[in-house]
JSON list of C-alpha atoms and ligand atoms in Angstrom, two decimals:
[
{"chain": "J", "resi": 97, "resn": "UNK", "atom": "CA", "xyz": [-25.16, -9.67, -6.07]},
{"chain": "J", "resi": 98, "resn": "UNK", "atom": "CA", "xyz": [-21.88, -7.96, -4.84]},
{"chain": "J", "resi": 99, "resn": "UNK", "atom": "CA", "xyz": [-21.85, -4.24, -4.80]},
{"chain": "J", "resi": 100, "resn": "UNK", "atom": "CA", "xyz": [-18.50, -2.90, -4.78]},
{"chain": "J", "resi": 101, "resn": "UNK", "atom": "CA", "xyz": [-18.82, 0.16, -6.72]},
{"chain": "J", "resi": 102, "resn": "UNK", "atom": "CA", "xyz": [-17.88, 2.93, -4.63]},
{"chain": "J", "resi": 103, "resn": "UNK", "atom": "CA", "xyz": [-16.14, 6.40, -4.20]},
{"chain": "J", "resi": 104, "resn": "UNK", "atom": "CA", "xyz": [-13.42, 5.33, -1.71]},
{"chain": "J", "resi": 105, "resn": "UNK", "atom": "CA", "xyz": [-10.86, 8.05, 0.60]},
{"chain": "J", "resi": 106, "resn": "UNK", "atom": "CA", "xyz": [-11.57, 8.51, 3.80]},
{"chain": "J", "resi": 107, "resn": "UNK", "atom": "CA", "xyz": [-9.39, 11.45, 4.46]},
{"chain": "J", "resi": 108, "resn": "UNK", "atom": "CA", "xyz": [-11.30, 13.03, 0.94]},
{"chain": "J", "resi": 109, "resn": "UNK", "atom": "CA", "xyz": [-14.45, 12.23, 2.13]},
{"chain": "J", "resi": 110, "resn": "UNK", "atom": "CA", "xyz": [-14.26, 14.08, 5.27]},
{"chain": "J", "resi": 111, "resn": "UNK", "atom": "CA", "xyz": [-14.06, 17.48, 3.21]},
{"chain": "J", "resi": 112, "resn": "UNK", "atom": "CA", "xyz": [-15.89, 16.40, 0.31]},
{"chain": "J", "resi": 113, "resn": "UNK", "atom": "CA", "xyz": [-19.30, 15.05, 1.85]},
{"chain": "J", "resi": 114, "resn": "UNK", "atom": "CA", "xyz": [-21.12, 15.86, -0.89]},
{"chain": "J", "resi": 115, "resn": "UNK", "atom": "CA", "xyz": [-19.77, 14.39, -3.18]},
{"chain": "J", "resi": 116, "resn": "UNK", "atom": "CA", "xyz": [-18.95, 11.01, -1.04]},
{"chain": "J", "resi": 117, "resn": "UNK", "atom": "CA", "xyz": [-22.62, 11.13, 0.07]},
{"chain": "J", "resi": 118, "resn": "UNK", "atom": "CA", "xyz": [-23.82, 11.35, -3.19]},
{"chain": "J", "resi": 119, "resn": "UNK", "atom": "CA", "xyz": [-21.81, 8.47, -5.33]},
{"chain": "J", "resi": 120, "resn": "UNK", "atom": "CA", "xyz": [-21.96, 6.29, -2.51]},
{"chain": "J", "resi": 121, "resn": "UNK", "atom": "CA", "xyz": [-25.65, 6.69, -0.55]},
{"chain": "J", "resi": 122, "resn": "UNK", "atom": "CA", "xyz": [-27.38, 7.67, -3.21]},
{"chain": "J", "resi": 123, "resn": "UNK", "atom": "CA", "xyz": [-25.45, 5.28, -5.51]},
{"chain": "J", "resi": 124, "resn": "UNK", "atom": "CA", "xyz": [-26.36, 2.24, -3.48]},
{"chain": "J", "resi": 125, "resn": "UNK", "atom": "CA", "xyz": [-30.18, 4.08, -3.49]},
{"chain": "J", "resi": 126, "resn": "UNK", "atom": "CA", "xyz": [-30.46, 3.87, -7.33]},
{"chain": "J", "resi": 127, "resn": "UNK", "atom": "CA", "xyz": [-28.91, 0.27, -6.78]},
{"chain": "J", "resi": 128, "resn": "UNK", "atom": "CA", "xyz": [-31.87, -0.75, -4.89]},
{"chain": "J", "resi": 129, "resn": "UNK", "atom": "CA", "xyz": [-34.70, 0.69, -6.41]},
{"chain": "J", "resi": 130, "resn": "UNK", "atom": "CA", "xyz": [-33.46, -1.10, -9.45]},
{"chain": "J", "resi": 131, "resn": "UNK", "atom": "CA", "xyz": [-33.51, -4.23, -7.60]},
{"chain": "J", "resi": 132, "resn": "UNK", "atom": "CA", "xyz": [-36.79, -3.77, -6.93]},
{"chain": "J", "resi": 133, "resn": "UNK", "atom": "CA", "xyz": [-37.64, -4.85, -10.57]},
{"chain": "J", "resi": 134, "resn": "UNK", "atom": "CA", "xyz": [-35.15, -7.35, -10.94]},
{"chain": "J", "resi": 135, "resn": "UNK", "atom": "CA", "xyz": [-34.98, -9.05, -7.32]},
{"chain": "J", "resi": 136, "resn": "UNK", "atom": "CA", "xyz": [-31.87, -11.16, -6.15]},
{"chain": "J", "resi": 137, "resn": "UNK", "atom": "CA", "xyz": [-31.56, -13.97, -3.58]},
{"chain": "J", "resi": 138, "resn": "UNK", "atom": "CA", "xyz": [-28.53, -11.44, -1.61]},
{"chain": "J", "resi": 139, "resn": "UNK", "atom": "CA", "xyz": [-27.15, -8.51, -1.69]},
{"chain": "J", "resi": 140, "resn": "UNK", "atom": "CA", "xyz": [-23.38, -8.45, -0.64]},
{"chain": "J", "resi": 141, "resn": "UNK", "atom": "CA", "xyz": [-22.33, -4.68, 0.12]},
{"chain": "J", "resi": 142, "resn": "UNK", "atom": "CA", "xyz": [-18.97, -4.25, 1.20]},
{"chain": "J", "resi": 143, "resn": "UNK", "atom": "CA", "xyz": [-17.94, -1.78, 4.30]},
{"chain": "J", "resi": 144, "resn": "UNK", "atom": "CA", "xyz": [-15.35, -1.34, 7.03]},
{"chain": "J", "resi": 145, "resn": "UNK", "atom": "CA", "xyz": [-14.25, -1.24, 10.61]},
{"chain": "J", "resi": 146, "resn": "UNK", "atom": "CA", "xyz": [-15.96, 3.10, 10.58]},
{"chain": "J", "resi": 147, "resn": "UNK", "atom": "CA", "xyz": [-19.14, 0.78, 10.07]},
{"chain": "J", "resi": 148, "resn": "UNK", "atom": "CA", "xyz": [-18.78, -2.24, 11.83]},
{"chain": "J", "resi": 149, "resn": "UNK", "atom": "CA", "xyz": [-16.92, -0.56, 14.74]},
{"chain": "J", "resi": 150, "resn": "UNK", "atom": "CA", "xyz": [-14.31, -1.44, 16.55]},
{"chain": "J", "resi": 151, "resn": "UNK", "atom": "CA", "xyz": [-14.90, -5.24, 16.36]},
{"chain": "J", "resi": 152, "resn": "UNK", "atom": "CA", "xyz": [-14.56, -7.94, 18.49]},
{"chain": "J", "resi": 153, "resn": "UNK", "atom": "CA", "xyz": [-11.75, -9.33, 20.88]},
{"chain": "J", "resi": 154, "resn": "UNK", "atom": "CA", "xyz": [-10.75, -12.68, 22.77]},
{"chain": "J", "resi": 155, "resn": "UNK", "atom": "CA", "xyz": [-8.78, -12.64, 26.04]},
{"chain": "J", "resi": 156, "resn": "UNK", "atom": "CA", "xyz": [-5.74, -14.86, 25.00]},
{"chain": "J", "resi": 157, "resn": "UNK", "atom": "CA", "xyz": [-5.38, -16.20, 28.95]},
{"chain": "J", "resi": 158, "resn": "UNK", "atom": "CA", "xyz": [-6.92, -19.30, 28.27]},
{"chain": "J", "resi": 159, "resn": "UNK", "atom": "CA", "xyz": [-10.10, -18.34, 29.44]},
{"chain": "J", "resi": 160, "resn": "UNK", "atom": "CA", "xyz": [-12.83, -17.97, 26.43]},
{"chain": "J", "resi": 161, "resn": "UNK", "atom": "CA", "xyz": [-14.10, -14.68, 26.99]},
{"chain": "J", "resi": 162, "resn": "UNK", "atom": "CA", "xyz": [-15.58, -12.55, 24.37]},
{"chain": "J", "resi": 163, "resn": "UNK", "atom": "CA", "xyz": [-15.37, -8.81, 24.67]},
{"chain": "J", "resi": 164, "resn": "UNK", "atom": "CA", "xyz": [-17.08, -6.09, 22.78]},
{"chain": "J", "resi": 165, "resn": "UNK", "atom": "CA", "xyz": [-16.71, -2.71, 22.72]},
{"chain": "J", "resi": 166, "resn": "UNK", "atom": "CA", "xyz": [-12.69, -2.03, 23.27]},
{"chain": "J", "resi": 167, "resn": "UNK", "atom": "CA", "xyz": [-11.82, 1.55, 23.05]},
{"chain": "J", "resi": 168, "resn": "UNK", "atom": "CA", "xyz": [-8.29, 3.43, 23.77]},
{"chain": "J", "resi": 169, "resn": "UNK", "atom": "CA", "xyz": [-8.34, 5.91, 26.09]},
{"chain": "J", "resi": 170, "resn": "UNK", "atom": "CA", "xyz": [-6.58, 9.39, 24.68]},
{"chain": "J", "resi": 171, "resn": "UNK", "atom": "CA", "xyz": [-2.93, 8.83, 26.70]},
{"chain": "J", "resi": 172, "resn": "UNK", "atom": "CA", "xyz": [-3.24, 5.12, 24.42]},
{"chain": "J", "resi": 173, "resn": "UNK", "atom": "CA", "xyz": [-3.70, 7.14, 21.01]},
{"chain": "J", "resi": 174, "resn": "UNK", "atom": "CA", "xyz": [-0.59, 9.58, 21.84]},
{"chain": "J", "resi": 175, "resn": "UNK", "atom": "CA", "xyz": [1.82, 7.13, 22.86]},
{"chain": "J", "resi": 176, "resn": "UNK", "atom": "CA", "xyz": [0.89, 5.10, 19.53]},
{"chain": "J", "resi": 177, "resn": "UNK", "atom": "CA", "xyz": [-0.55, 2.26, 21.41]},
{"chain": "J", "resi": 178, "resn": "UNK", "atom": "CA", "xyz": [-3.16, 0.21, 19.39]},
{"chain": "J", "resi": 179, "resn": "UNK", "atom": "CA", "xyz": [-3.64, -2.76, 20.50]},
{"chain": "J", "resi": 180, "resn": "UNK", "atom": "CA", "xyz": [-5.74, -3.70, 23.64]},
{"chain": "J", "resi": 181, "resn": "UNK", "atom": "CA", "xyz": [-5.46, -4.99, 27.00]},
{"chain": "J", "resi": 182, "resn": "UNK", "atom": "CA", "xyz": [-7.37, -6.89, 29.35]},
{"chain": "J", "resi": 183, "resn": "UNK", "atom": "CA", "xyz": [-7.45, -5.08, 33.17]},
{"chain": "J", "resi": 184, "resn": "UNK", "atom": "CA", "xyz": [-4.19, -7.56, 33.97]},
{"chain": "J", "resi": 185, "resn": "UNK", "atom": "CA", "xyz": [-2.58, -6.02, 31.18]},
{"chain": "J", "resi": 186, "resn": "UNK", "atom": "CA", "xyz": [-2.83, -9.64, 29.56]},
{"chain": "J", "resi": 187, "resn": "UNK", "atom": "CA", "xyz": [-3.28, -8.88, 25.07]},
{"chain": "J", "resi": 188, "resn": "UNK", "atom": "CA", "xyz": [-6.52, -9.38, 23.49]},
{"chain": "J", "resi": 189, "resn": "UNK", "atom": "CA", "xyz": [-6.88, -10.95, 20.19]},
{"chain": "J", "resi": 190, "resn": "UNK", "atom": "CA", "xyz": [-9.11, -9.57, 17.39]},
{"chain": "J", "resi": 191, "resn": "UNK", "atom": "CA", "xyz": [-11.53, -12.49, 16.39]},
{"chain": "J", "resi": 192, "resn": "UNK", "atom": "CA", "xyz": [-13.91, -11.98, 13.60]},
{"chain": "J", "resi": 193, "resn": "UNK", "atom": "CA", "xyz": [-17.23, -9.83, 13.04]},
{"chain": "J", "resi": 194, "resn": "UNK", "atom": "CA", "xyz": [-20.27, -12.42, 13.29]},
{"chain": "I", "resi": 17, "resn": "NAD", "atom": "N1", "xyz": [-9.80, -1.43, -0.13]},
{"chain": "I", "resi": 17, "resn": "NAD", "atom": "C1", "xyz": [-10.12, -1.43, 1.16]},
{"chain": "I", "resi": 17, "resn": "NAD", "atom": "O1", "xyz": [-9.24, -1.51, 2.05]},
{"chain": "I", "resi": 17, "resn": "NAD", "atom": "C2", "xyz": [-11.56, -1.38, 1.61]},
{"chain": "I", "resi": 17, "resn": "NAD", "atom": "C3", "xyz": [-11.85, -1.48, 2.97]},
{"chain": "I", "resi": 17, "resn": "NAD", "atom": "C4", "xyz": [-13.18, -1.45, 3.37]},
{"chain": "I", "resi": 17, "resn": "NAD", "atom": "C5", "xyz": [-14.19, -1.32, 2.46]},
{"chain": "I", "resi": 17, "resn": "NAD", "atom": "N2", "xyz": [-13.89, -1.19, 1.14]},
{"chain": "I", "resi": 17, "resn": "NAD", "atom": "C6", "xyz": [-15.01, -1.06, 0.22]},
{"chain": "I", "resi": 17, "resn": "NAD", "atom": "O2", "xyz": [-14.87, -2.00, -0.83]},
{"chain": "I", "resi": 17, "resn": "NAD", "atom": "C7", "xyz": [-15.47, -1.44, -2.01]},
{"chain": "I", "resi": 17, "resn": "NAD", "atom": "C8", "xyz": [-14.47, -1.49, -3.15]},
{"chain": "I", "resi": 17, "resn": "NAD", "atom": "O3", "xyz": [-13.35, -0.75, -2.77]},
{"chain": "I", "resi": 17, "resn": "NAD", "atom": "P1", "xyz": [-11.94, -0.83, -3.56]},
{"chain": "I", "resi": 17, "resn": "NAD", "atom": "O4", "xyz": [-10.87, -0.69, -2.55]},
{"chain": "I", "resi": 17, "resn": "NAD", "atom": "O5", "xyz": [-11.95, -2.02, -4.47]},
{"chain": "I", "resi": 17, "resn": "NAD", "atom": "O6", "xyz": [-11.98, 0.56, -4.34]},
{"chain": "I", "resi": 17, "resn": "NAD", "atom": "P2", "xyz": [-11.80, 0.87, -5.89]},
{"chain": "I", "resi": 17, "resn": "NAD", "atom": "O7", "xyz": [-11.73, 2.37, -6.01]},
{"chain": "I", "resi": 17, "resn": "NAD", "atom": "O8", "xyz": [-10.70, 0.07, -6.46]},
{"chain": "I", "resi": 17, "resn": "NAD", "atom": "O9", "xyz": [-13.16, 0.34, -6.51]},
{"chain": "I", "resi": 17, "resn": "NAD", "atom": "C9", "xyz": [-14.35, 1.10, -6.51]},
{"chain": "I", "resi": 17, "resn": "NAD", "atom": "C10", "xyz": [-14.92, 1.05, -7.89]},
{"chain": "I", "resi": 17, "resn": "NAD", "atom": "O10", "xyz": [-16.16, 1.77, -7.89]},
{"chain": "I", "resi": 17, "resn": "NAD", "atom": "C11", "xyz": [-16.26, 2.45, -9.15]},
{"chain": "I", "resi": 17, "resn": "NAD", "atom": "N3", "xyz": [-17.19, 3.56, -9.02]},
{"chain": "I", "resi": 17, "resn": "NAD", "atom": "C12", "xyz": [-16.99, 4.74, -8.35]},
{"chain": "I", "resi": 17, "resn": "NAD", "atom": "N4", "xyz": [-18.05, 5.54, -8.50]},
{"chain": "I", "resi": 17, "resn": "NAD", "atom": "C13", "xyz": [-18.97, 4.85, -9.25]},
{"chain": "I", "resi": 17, "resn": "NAD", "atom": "C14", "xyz": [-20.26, 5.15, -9.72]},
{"chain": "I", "resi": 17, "resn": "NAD", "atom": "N5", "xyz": [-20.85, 6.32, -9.42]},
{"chain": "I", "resi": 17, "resn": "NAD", "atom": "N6", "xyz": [-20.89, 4.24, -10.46]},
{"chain": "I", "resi": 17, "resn": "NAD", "atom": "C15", "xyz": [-20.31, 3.04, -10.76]},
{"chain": "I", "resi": 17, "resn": "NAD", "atom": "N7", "xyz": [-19.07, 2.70, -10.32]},
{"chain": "I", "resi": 17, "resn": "NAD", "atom": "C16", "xyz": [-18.41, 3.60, -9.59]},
{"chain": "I", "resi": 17, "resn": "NAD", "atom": "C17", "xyz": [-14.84, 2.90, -9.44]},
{"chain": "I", "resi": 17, "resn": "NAD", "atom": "O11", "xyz": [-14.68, 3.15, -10.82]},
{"chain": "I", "resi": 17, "resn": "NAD", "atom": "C18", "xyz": [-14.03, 1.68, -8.96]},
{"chain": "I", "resi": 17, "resn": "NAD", "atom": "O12", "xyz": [-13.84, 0.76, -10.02]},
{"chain": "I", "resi": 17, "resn": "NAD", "atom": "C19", "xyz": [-15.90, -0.02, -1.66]},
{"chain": "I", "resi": 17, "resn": "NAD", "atom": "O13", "xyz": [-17.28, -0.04, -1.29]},
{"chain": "I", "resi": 17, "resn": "NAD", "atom": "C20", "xyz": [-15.04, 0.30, -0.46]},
{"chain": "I", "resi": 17, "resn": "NAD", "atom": "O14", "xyz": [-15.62, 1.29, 0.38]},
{"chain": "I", "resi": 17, "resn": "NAD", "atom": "C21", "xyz": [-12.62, -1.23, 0.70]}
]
């Protein structure tokens, strides 16, 4: 089963709580109880990067290196600068969420 159904704004949501609480926690809540009288082999439930985080990244110098948990420092957010960098100053790549 996909569950897609969902009250979506993330600027709305940050003054409406209630409301985005409600449709979408206790939404997927009634969702599941539900299932529990009519069971399905998966549940798909569909979310974002303010879940998952900031995901992962691959240095892009040849050498295979994974790294997790990139963040920008607060001079990187005012100068508009959103990608990140390796201690060389080499670009990472985003690679997918496992
Ligand atoms: N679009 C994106 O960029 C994006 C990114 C990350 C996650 N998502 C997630 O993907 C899912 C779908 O998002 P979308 O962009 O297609 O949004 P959308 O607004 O087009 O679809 C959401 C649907 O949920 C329905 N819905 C809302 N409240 C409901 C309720 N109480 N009961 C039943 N249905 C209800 C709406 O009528 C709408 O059809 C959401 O869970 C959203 O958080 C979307």
């Amino acid at each position: 089963m996909l569950h897609l159904a969902a009250a979506v704004g993330v600027g709305q949501s940050m003054y409406e709580p209630d409301y985005y609480t409600g449709t979408n926690n206790l939404g997927t809540a009634v969702l599941l109880k539900l299932l529990l009288q009519n069971p399905v082999k998966r549940l798909v439930v569909a979310s974002s990067m303010s879940i998952y985080g900031e995901g992962l990244y691959r240095s892009t110098d040849g050498i295979d290196l994974i790294i997790d948990g990139c963040e920008r420092t607060a001079e990187q957010l005012k100068a508009g600068i959103w990608e990140h960098y390796d201690g060389d100053g080499n670009r990472l790549a985003p690679i997918p969420t496992s």
